[in-house]
């Protein structure tokens, strides 16, 4: 609840970070730093109540994610790279502008 519109650049110096909550800000896909998706130990990522229209394809690099919360943004699509998030247990995408879900989400129903 800080109303950030640019996320901090220092994510690369947090190699053991497991939970990151950036809920209730003014962030969008254009203002995530390049090293954001190198948080390979991240298990829970909360990006709800921001201004995301898309999730960058690099979301697939966060292979240890178990919780991904993107509710109440402006999401119009989800990247196909979401299929590589095999540890994902919770995906919160309610309150967005999605009209279809990617077929890649169907693979989670088979597991």
mmCIF file of N, CA and C in Angstrom:
data_model
loop_
_atom_site.group_PDB
_atom_site.id
_atom_site.type_symbol
_atom_site.label_atom_id
_atom_site.label_comp_id
_atom_site.label_asym_id
_atom_site.label_seq_id
_atom_site.Cartn_x
_atom_site.Cartn_y
_atom_site.Cartn_z
ATOM 1 N N UNK A 1 0.831 -1.196 0.000
ATOM 2 C CA UNK A 1 0.000 0.000 0.000
ATOM 3 C C UNK A 1 0.869 1.250 0.000
ATOM 4 N N UNK A 2 1.886 1.246 -0.836
ATOM 5 C CA UNK A 2 2.795 2.377 -0.882
ATOM 6 C C UNK A 2 2.571 3.293 -2.073
ATOM 7 N N UNK A 3 1.757 2.851 -3.019
ATOM 8 C CA UNK A 3 1.511 3.600 -4.254
ATOM 9 C C UNK A 3 2.778 3.766 -5.081
ATOM 10 N N UNK A 4 3.647 2.755 -5.032
ATOM 11 C CA UNK A 4 4.845 2.751 -5.869
ATOM 12 C C UNK A 4 4.439 2.692 -7.332
ATOM 13 N N UNK A 5 5.142 3.428 -8.180
ATOM 14 C CA UNK A 5 4.924 3.274 -9.615
ATOM 15 C C UNK A 5 6.168 2.751 -10.312
ATOM 16 N N UNK A 6 7.245 2.588 -9.560
ATOM 17 C CA UNK A 6 8.462 1.953 -10.045
ATOM 18 C C UNK A 6 8.929 1.028 -8.936
ATOM 19 N N UNK A 7 9.197 -0.232 -9.286
ATOM 20 C CA UNK A 7 9.656 -1.145 -8.247
ATOM 21 C C UNK A 7 11.151 -0.955 -8.008
ATOM 22 N N UNK A 8 11.609 -1.244 -6.802
ATOM 23 C CA UNK A 8 13.018 -1.050 -6.451
ATOM 24 C C UNK A 8 13.946 -1.876 -7.342
ATOM 25 N N UNK A 9 15.144 -1.380 -7.556
ATOM 26 C CA UNK A 9 16.122 -2.039 -8.414
ATOM 27 C C UNK A 9 16.924 -3.112 -7.694
ATOM 28 N N UNK A 10 16.890 -3.189 -6.385
ATOM 29 C CA UNK A 10 17.793 -4.043 -5.624
ATOM 30 C C UNK A 10 17.386 -5.492 -5.471
ATOM 31 N N UNK A 11 16.481 -6.003 -6.296
ATOM 32 C CA UNK A 11 16.028 -7.383 -6.122
ATOM 33 C C UNK A 11 17.151 -8.397 -6.275
ATOM 34 N N UNK A 12 18.153 -8.100 -7.067
ATOM 35 C CA UNK A 12 19.257 -9.029 -7.261
ATOM 36 C C UNK A 12 20.047 -9.297 -5.996
ATOM 37 N N UNK A 13 19.948 -8.406 -5.023
ATOM 38 C CA UNK A 13 20.693 -8.590 -3.777
ATOM 39 C C UNK A 13 19.871 -9.332 -2.718
ATOM 40 N N UNK A 14 18.794 -9.963 -3.135
ATOM 41 C CA UNK A 14 17.928 -10.705 -2.218
ATOM 42 C C UNK A 14 17.812 -12.162 -2.677
ATOM 43 N N UNK A 15 18.916 -12.888 -2.711
ATOM 44 C CA UNK A 15 18.901 -14.230 -3.308
ATOM 45 C C UNK A 15 18.121 -15.280 -2.526
ATOM 46 N N UNK A 16 17.740 -15.000 -1.295
ATOM 47 C CA UNK A 16 17.002 -15.985 -0.504
ATOM 48 C C UNK A 16 15.535 -15.589 -0.300
ATOM 49 N N UNK A 17 15.082 -14.536 -0.962
ATOM 50 C CA UNK A 17 13.711 -14.043 -0.794
ATOM 51 C C UNK A 17 12.702 -15.096 -1.232
ATOM 52 N N UNK A 18 11.723 -15.383 -0.376
ATOM 53 C CA UNK A 18 10.708 -16.382 -0.683
ATOM 54 C C UNK A 18 9.328 -15.786 -0.892
ATOM 55 N N UNK A 19 9.027 -14.647 -0.251
ATOM 56 C CA UNK A 19 7.713 -14.016 -0.368
ATOM 57 C C UNK A 19 7.912 -12.546 -0.696
ATOM 58 N N UNK A 20 7.217 -12.083 -1.730
ATOM 59 C CA UNK A 20 7.270 -10.674 -2.108
ATOM 60 C C UNK A 20 5.852 -10.177 -2.309
ATOM 61 N N UNK A 21 5.469 -9.177 -1.519
ATOM 62 C CA UNK A 21 4.125 -8.611 -1.577
ATOM 63 C C UNK A 21 4.206 -7.170 -2.057
ATOM 64 N N UNK A 22 3.795 -6.955 -3.296
ATOM 65 C CA UNK A 22 3.761 -5.611 -3.878
ATOM 66 C C UNK A 22 2.320 -5.180 -4.144
ATOM 67 N N UNK A 23 1.402 -5.702 -3.344
ATOM 68 C CA UNK A 23 -0.019 -5.390 -3.475
ATOM 69 C C UNK A 23 -0.286 -3.914 -3.196
ATOM 70 N N UNK A 24 -1.331 -3.391 -3.837
ATOM 71 C CA UNK A 24 -1.794 -2.014 -3.623
ATOM 72 C C UNK A 24 -0.737 -0.979 -3.969
ATOM 73 N N UNK A 25 -0.261 -1.025 -5.186
ATOM 74 C CA UNK A 25 0.655 -0.009 -5.695
ATOM 75 C C UNK A 25 0.164 0.436 -7.063
ATOM 76 N N UNK A 26 0.979 1.139 -7.784
ATOM 77 C CA UNK A 26 0.643 1.587 -9.142
ATOM 78 C C UNK A 26 1.618 0.984 -10.143
ATOM 79 N N UNK A 27 2.009 -0.256 -9.906
ATOM 80 C CA UNK A 27 3.005 -0.914 -10.748
ATOM 81 C C UNK A 27 2.355 -1.495 -11.998
ATOM 82 N N UNK A 28 3.149 -1.592 -13.058
ATOM 83 C CA UNK A 28 2.721 -2.316 -14.249
ATOM 84 C C UNK A 28 3.920 -3.012 -14.862
ATOM 85 N N UNK A 29 3.676 -3.747 -15.929
ATOM 86 C CA UNK A 29 4.716 -4.567 -16.541
ATOM 87 C C UNK A 29 5.910 -3.767 -17.050
ATOM 88 N N UNK A 30 5.742 -2.486 -17.286
ATOM 89 C CA UNK A 30 6.834 -1.656 -17.809
ATOM 90 C C UNK A 30 7.810 -1.193 -16.739
ATOM 91 N N UNK A 31 7.465 -1.383 -15.489
ATOM 92 C CA UNK A 31 8.302 -0.844 -14.421
ATOM 93 C C UNK A 31 8.883 -1.901 -13.493
ATOM 94 N N UNK A 32 9.006 -3.129 -13.990
ATOM 95 C CA UNK A 32 9.696 -4.162 -13.216
ATOM 96 C C UNK A 32 11.158 -4.154 -13.642
ATOM 97 N N UNK A 33 12.081 -4.124 -12.711
ATOM 98 C CA UNK A 33 13.508 -4.089 -13.086
ATOM 99 C C UNK A 33 13.935 -5.377 -13.776
ATOM 100 N N UNK A 34 14.988 -5.304 -14.557
ATOM 101 C CA UNK A 34 15.463 -6.450 -15.311
ATOM 102 C C UNK A 34 15.812 -7.652 -14.460
ATOM 103 N N UNK A 35 16.273 -7.418 -13.231
ATOM 104 C CA UNK A 35 16.663 -8.534 -12.379
ATOM 105 C C UNK A 35 15.506 -9.086 -11.544
ATOM 106 N N UNK A 36 14.317 -8.569 -11.737
ATOM 107 C CA UNK A 36 13.147 -9.000 -10.967
ATOM 108 C C UNK A 36 12.904 -10.503 -11.110
ATOM 109 N N UNK A 37 13.040 -11.016 -12.312
ATOM 110 C CA UNK A 37 12.716 -12.413 -12.571
ATOM 111 C C UNK A 37 13.871 -13.360 -12.279
ATOM 112 N N UNK A 38 14.912 -12.861 -11.612
ATOM 113 C CA UNK A 38 16.004 -13.713 -11.157
ATOM 114 C C UNK A 38 15.845 -14.086 -9.686
ATOM 115 N N UNK A 39 14.690 -13.795 -9.135
ATOM 116 C CA UNK A 39 14.384 -14.171 -7.752
ATOM 117 C C UNK A 39 13.948 -15.636 -7.744
ATOM 118 N N UNK A 40 14.889 -16.512 -8.007
ATOM 119 C CA UNK A 40 14.566 -17.921 -8.240
ATOM 120 C C UNK A 40 14.114 -18.675 -6.996
ATOM 121 N N UNK A 41 14.263 -18.084 -5.819
ATOM 122 C CA UNK A 41 13.804 -18.741 -4.591
ATOM 123 C C UNK A 41 12.379 -18.316 -4.217
ATOM 124 N N UNK A 42 11.796 -17.422 -5.003
ATOM 125 C CA UNK A 42 10.476 -16.876 -4.692
ATOM 126 C C UNK A 42 9.399 -17.966 -4.744
ATOM 127 N N UNK A 43 8.648 -18.099 -3.652
ATOM 128 C CA UNK A 43 7.553 -19.068 -3.571
ATOM 129 C C UNK A 43 6.184 -18.394 -3.668
ATOM 130 N N UNK A 44 6.109 -17.132 -3.273
ATOM 131 C CA UNK A 44 4.834 -16.417 -3.293
ATOM 132 C C UNK A 44 5.060 -14.999 -3.813
ATOM 133 N N UNK A 45 4.277 -14.628 -4.822
ATOM 134 C CA UNK A 45 4.374 -13.295 -5.422
ATOM 135 C C UNK A 45 2.987 -12.689 -5.465
ATOM 136 N N UNK A 46 2.835 -11.560 -4.790
ATOM 137 C CA UNK A 46 1.556 -10.863 -4.705
ATOM 138 C C UNK A 46 1.662 -9.546 -5.470
ATOM 139 N N UNK A 47 0.960 -9.470 -6.595
ATOM 140 C CA UNK A 47 0.963 -8.263 -7.432
ATOM 141 C C UNK A 47 -0.445 -7.695 -7.585
ATOM 142 N N UNK A 48 -1.337 -8.043 -6.698
ATOM 143 C CA UNK A 48 -2.740 -7.625 -6.797
ATOM 144 C C UNK A 48 -2.899 -6.124 -6.613
ATOM 145 N N UNK A 49 -3.999 -5.611 -7.163
ATOM 146 C CA UNK A 49 -4.366 -4.204 -7.021
ATOM 147 C C UNK A 49 -3.267 -3.271 -7.518
ATOM 148 N N UNK A 50 -2.784 -3.561 -8.725
ATOM 149 C CA UNK A 50 -1.831 -2.714 -9.427
ATOM 150 C C UNK A 50 -2.410 -2.384 -10.794
ATOM 151 N N UNK A 51 -1.569 -2.133 -11.773
ATOM 152 C CA UNK A 51 -2.034 -1.738 -13.105
ATOM 153 C C UNK A 51 -1.488 -2.634 -14.211
ATOM 154 N N UNK A 52 -1.271 -3.907 -13.916
ATOM 155 C CA UNK A 52 -0.731 -4.824 -14.915
ATOM 156 C C UNK A 52 -1.779 -5.166 -15.972
ATOM 157 N N UNK A 53 -1.402 -5.043 -17.256
ATOM 158 C CA UNK A 53 -2.241 -5.512 -18.355
ATOM 159 C C UNK A 53 -1.780 -6.883 -18.831
ATOM 160 N N UNK A 54 -0.501 -7.149 -18.691
ATOM 161 C CA UNK A 54 0.059 -8.454 -19.038
ATOM 162 C C UNK A 54 1.062 -8.856 -17.966
ATOM 163 N N UNK A 55 1.342 -10.135 -17.918
ATOM 164 C CA UNK A 55 2.464 -10.621 -17.128
ATOM 165 C C UNK A 55 3.590 -10.880 -18.119
ATOM 166 N N UNK A 56 4.763 -10.363 -17.879
ATOM 167 C CA UNK A 56 5.867 -10.604 -18.802
ATOM 168 C C UNK A 56 6.161 -12.100 -18.934
ATOM 169 N N UNK A 57 6.578 -12.549 -20.125
ATOM 170 C CA UNK A 57 6.909 -13.960 -20.317
ATOM 171 C C UNK A 57 7.976 -14.453 -19.344
ATOM 172 N N UNK A 58 8.810 -13.553 -18.851
ATOM 173 C CA UNK A 58 9.853 -13.952 -17.898
ATOM 174 C C UNK A 58 9.286 -14.493 -16.589
ATOM 175 N N UNK A 59 7.979 -14.403 -16.392
ATOM 176 C CA UNK A 59 7.371 -14.984 -15.198
ATOM 177 C C UNK A 59 7.724 -16.477 -15.113
ATOM 178 N N UNK A 60 7.967 -17.090 -16.254
ATOM 179 C CA UNK A 60 8.331 -18.504 -16.303
ATOM 180 C C UNK A 60 9.662 -18.822 -15.641
ATOM 181 N N UNK A 61 10.474 -17.805 -15.369
ATOM 182 C CA UNK A 61 11.750 -18.026 -14.688
ATOM 183 C C UNK A 61 11.579 -18.260 -13.194
ATOM 184 N N UNK A 62 10.411 -17.921 -12.674
ATOM 185 C CA UNK A 62 10.150 -18.070 -11.235
ATOM 186 C C UNK A 62 9.584 -19.459 -10.966
ATOM 187 N N UNK A 63 10.383 -20.461 -11.229
ATOM 188 C CA UNK A 63 9.907 -21.851 -11.248
ATOM 189 C C UNK A 63 9.529 -22.408 -9.884
ATOM 190 N N UNK A 64 9.863 -21.729 -8.805
ATOM 191 C CA UNK A 64 9.496 -22.217 -7.475
ATOM 192 C C UNK A 64 8.204 -21.593 -6.954
ATOM 193 N N UNK A 65 7.571 -20.745 -7.771
ATOM 194 C CA UNK A 65 6.338 -20.093 -7.331
ATOM 195 C C UNK A 65 5.269 -21.114 -6.978
ATOM 196 N N UNK A 66 4.668 -20.934 -5.822
ATOM 197 C CA UNK A 66 3.530 -21.746 -5.401
ATOM 198 C C UNK A 66 2.261 -20.904 -5.353
ATOM 199 N N UNK A 67 2.430 -19.598 -5.126
ATOM 200 C CA UNK A 67 1.289 -18.681 -5.074
ATOM 201 C C UNK A 67 1.597 -17.498 -5.978
ATOM 202 N N UNK A 68 0.693 -17.219 -6.888
ATOM 203 C CA UNK A 68 0.795 -16.048 -7.755
ATOM 204 C C UNK A 68 -0.535 -15.324 -7.692
ATOM 205 N N UNK A 69 -0.517 -14.141 -7.114
ATOM 206 C CA UNK A 69 -1.747 -13.367 -6.942
ATOM 207 C C UNK A 69 -1.693 -12.112 -7.801
ATOM 208 N N UNK A 70 -2.601 -12.053 -8.766
ATOM 209 C CA UNK A 70 -2.700 -10.911 -9.678
ATOM 210 C C UNK A 70 -4.136 -10.413 -9.766
ATOM 211 N N UNK A 71 -4.870 -10.528 -8.698
ATOM 212 C CA UNK A 71 -6.265 -10.104 -8.753
ATOM 213 C C UNK A 71 -6.368 -8.576 -8.828
ATOM 214 N N UNK A 72 -7.476 -8.121 -9.387
ATOM 215 C CA UNK A 72 -7.804 -6.690 -9.445
ATOM 216 C C UNK A 72 -6.707 -5.851 -10.101
ATOM 217 N N UNK A 73 -6.244 -6.317 -11.254
ATOM 218 C CA UNK A 73 -5.372 -5.541 -12.127
ATOM 219 C C UNK A 73 -6.163 -5.249 -13.392
ATOM 220 N N UNK A 74 -5.495 -5.057 -14.483
ATOM 221 C CA UNK A 74 -6.139 -4.847 -15.781
ATOM 222 C C UNK A 74 -5.690 -5.916 -16.767
ATOM 223 N N UNK A 75 -5.399 -7.115 -16.267
ATOM 224 C CA UNK A 75 -4.870 -8.177 -17.122
ATOM 225 C C UNK A 75 -5.817 -8.484 -18.276
ATOM 226 N N UNK A 76 -5.239 -8.504 -19.485
ATOM 227 C CA UNK A 76 -6.023 -8.877 -20.662
ATOM 228 C C UNK A 76 -5.614 -10.252 -21.185
ATOM 229 N N UNK A 77 -4.457 -10.737 -20.717
ATOM 230 C CA UNK A 77 -4.013 -12.073 -21.119
ATOM 231 C C UNK A 77 -2.983 -12.576 -20.126
ATOM 232 N N UNK A 78 -2.760 -13.883 -20.185
ATOM 233 C CA UNK A 78 -1.717 -14.530 -19.396
ATOM 234 C C UNK A 78 -0.716 -15.135 -20.376
ATOM 235 N N UNK A 79 0.561 -15.094 -20.064
ATOM 236 C CA UNK A 79 1.560 -15.630 -20.993
ATOM 237 C C UNK A 79 1.552 -17.159 -21.012
ATOM 238 N N UNK A 80 1.905 -17.726 -22.157
ATOM 239 C CA UNK A 80 1.971 -19.187 -22.254
ATOM 240 C C UNK A 80 3.043 -19.760 -21.341
ATOM 241 N N UNK A 81 4.005 -18.933 -20.941
ATOM 242 C CA UNK A 81 5.086 -19.384 -20.061
ATOM 243 C C UNK A 81 4.596 -19.782 -18.676
ATOM 244 N N UNK A 82 3.355 -19.494 -18.395
ATOM 245 C CA UNK A 82 2.803 -19.882 -17.092
ATOM 246 C C UNK A 82 2.817 -21.406 -16.931
ATOM 247 N N UNK A 83 2.883 -22.120 -18.047
ATOM 248 C CA UNK A 83 2.881 -23.589 -18.016
ATOM 249 C C UNK A 83 4.103 -24.173 -17.323
ATOM 250 N N UNK A 84 5.209 -23.431 -17.255
ATOM 251 C CA UNK A 84 6.418 -23.974 -16.632
ATOM 252 C C UNK A 84 6.422 -23.787 -15.116
ATOM 253 N N UNK A 85 5.414 -23.153 -14.585
ATOM 254 C CA UNK A 85 5.314 -22.956 -13.137
ATOM 255 C C UNK A 85 4.673 -24.199 -12.510
ATOM 256 N N UNK A 86 5.398 -25.275 -12.531
ATOM 257 C CA UNK A 86 4.853 -26.572 -12.123
ATOM 258 C C UNK A 86 4.610 -26.689 -10.622
ATOM 259 N N UNK A 87 5.178 -25.789 -9.826
ATOM 260 C CA UNK A 87 4.959 -25.814 -8.372
ATOM 261 C C UNK A 87 3.741 -24.992 -7.966
ATOM 262 N N UNK A 88 3.117 -24.312 -8.930
ATOM 263 C CA UNK A 88 2.013 -23.393 -8.644
ATOM 264 C C UNK A 88 0.826 -24.131 -8.041
ATOM 265 N N UNK A 89 0.395 -23.667 -6.870
ATOM 266 C CA UNK A 89 -0.743 -24.249 -6.174
ATOM 267 C C UNK A 89 -1.929 -23.282 -6.147
ATOM 268 N N UNK A 90 -1.638 -21.976 -6.176
ATOM 269 C CA UNK A 90 -2.696 -20.961 -6.141
ATOM 270 C C UNK A 90 -2.417 -19.908 -7.213
ATOM 271 N N UNK A 91 -3.438 -19.630 -8.004
ATOM 272 C CA UNK A 91 -3.372 -18.579 -9.020
ATOM 273 C C UNK A 91 -4.608 -17.716 -8.852
ATOM 274 N N UNK A 92 -4.403 -16.481 -8.434
ATOM 275 C CA UNK A 92 -5.510 -15.559 -8.176
ATOM 276 C C UNK A 92 -5.552 -14.528 -9.295
ATOM 277 N N UNK A 93 -6.561 -14.620 -10.149
ATOM 278 C CA UNK A 93 -6.653 -13.703 -11.301
ATOM 279 C C UNK A 93 -8.037 -13.064 -11.416
ATOM 280 N N UNK A 94 -8.827 -13.136 -10.353
ATOM 281 C CA UNK A 94 -10.158 -12.542 -10.402
ATOM 282 C C UNK A 94 -10.071 -11.018 -10.478
ATOM 283 N N UNK A 95 -11.099 -10.392 -11.015
ATOM 284 C CA UNK A 95 -11.160 -8.939 -11.078
ATOM 285 C C UNK A 95 -10.257 -8.330 -12.132
ATOM 286 N N UNK A 96 -10.079 -9.028 -13.257
ATOM 287 C CA UNK A 96 -9.263 -8.522 -14.357
ATOM 288 C C UNK A 96 -10.119 -8.394 -15.608
ATOM 289 N N UNK A 97 -9.492 -8.187 -16.737
ATOM 290 C CA UNK A 97 -10.196 -8.021 -18.012
ATOM 291 C C UNK A 97 -10.006 -9.231 -18.918
ATOM 292 N N UNK A 98 -9.755 -10.383 -18.343
ATOM 293 C CA UNK A 98 -9.538 -11.603 -19.117
ATOM 294 C C UNK A 98 -10.855 -12.072 -19.724
ATOM 295 N N UNK A 99 -10.811 -12.430 -21.010
ATOM 296 C CA UNK A 99 -12.005 -12.972 -21.660
ATOM 297 C C UNK A 99 -11.841 -14.455 -21.973
ATOM 298 N N UNK A 100 -10.598 -14.910 -22.068
ATOM 299 C CA UNK A 100 -10.302 -16.333 -22.249
ATOM 300 C C UNK A 100 -9.105 -16.681 -21.385
ATOM 301 N N UNK A 101 -9.021 -17.937 -21.027
ATOM 302 C CA UNK A 101 -7.865 -18.420 -20.290
ATOM 303 C C UNK A 101 -6.980 -19.201 -21.247
ATOM 304 N N UNK A 102 -5.677 -19.106 -21.096
ATOM 305 C CA UNK A 102 -4.787 -19.828 -22.012
ATOM 306 C C UNK A 102 -4.917 -21.337 -21.815
ATOM 307 N N UNK A 103 -4.814 -22.099 -22.901
ATOM 308 C CA UNK A 103 -4.920 -23.549 -22.780
ATOM 309 C C UNK A 103 -3.869 -24.137 -21.842
ATOM 310 N N UNK A 104 -2.775 -23.420 -21.637
ATOM 311 C CA UNK A 104 -1.717 -23.893 -20.740
ATOM 312 C C UNK A 104 -2.227 -24.095 -19.314
ATOM 313 N N UNK A 105 -3.272 -23.393 -18.928
ATOM 314 C CA UNK A 105 -3.817 -23.582 -17.581
ATOM 315 C C UNK A 105 -4.462 -24.950 -17.427
ATOM 316 N N UNK A 106 -4.895 -25.549 -18.520
ATOM 317 C CA UNK A 106 -5.509 -26.855 -18.474
ATOM 318 C C UNK A 106 -4.570 -27.933 -17.973
ATOM 319 N N UNK A 107 -3.277 -27.752 -18.138
ATOM 320 C CA UNK A 107 -2.315 -28.763 -17.702
ATOM 321 C C UNK A 107 -2.321 -28.909 -16.185
ATOM 322 N N UNK A 108 -2.669 -27.832 -15.477
ATOM 323 C CA UNK A 108 -2.691 -27.902 -14.022
ATOM 324 C C UNK A 108 -3.833 -28.794 -13.527
ATOM 325 N N UNK A 109 -4.896 -28.885 -14.288
ATOM 326 C CA UNK A 109 -6.023 -29.729 -13.902
ATOM 327 C C UNK A 109 -5.660 -31.204 -14.002
ATOM 328 N N UNK A 110 -4.675 -31.532 -14.839
ATOM 329 C CA UNK A 110 -4.267 -32.918 -15.022
ATOM 330 C C UNK A 110 -3.345 -33.402 -13.920
ATOM 331 N N UNK A 111 -2.786 -32.489 -13.140
ATOM 332 C CA UNK A 111 -1.788 -32.872 -12.131
ATOM 333 C C UNK A 111 -2.413 -33.111 -10.784
#
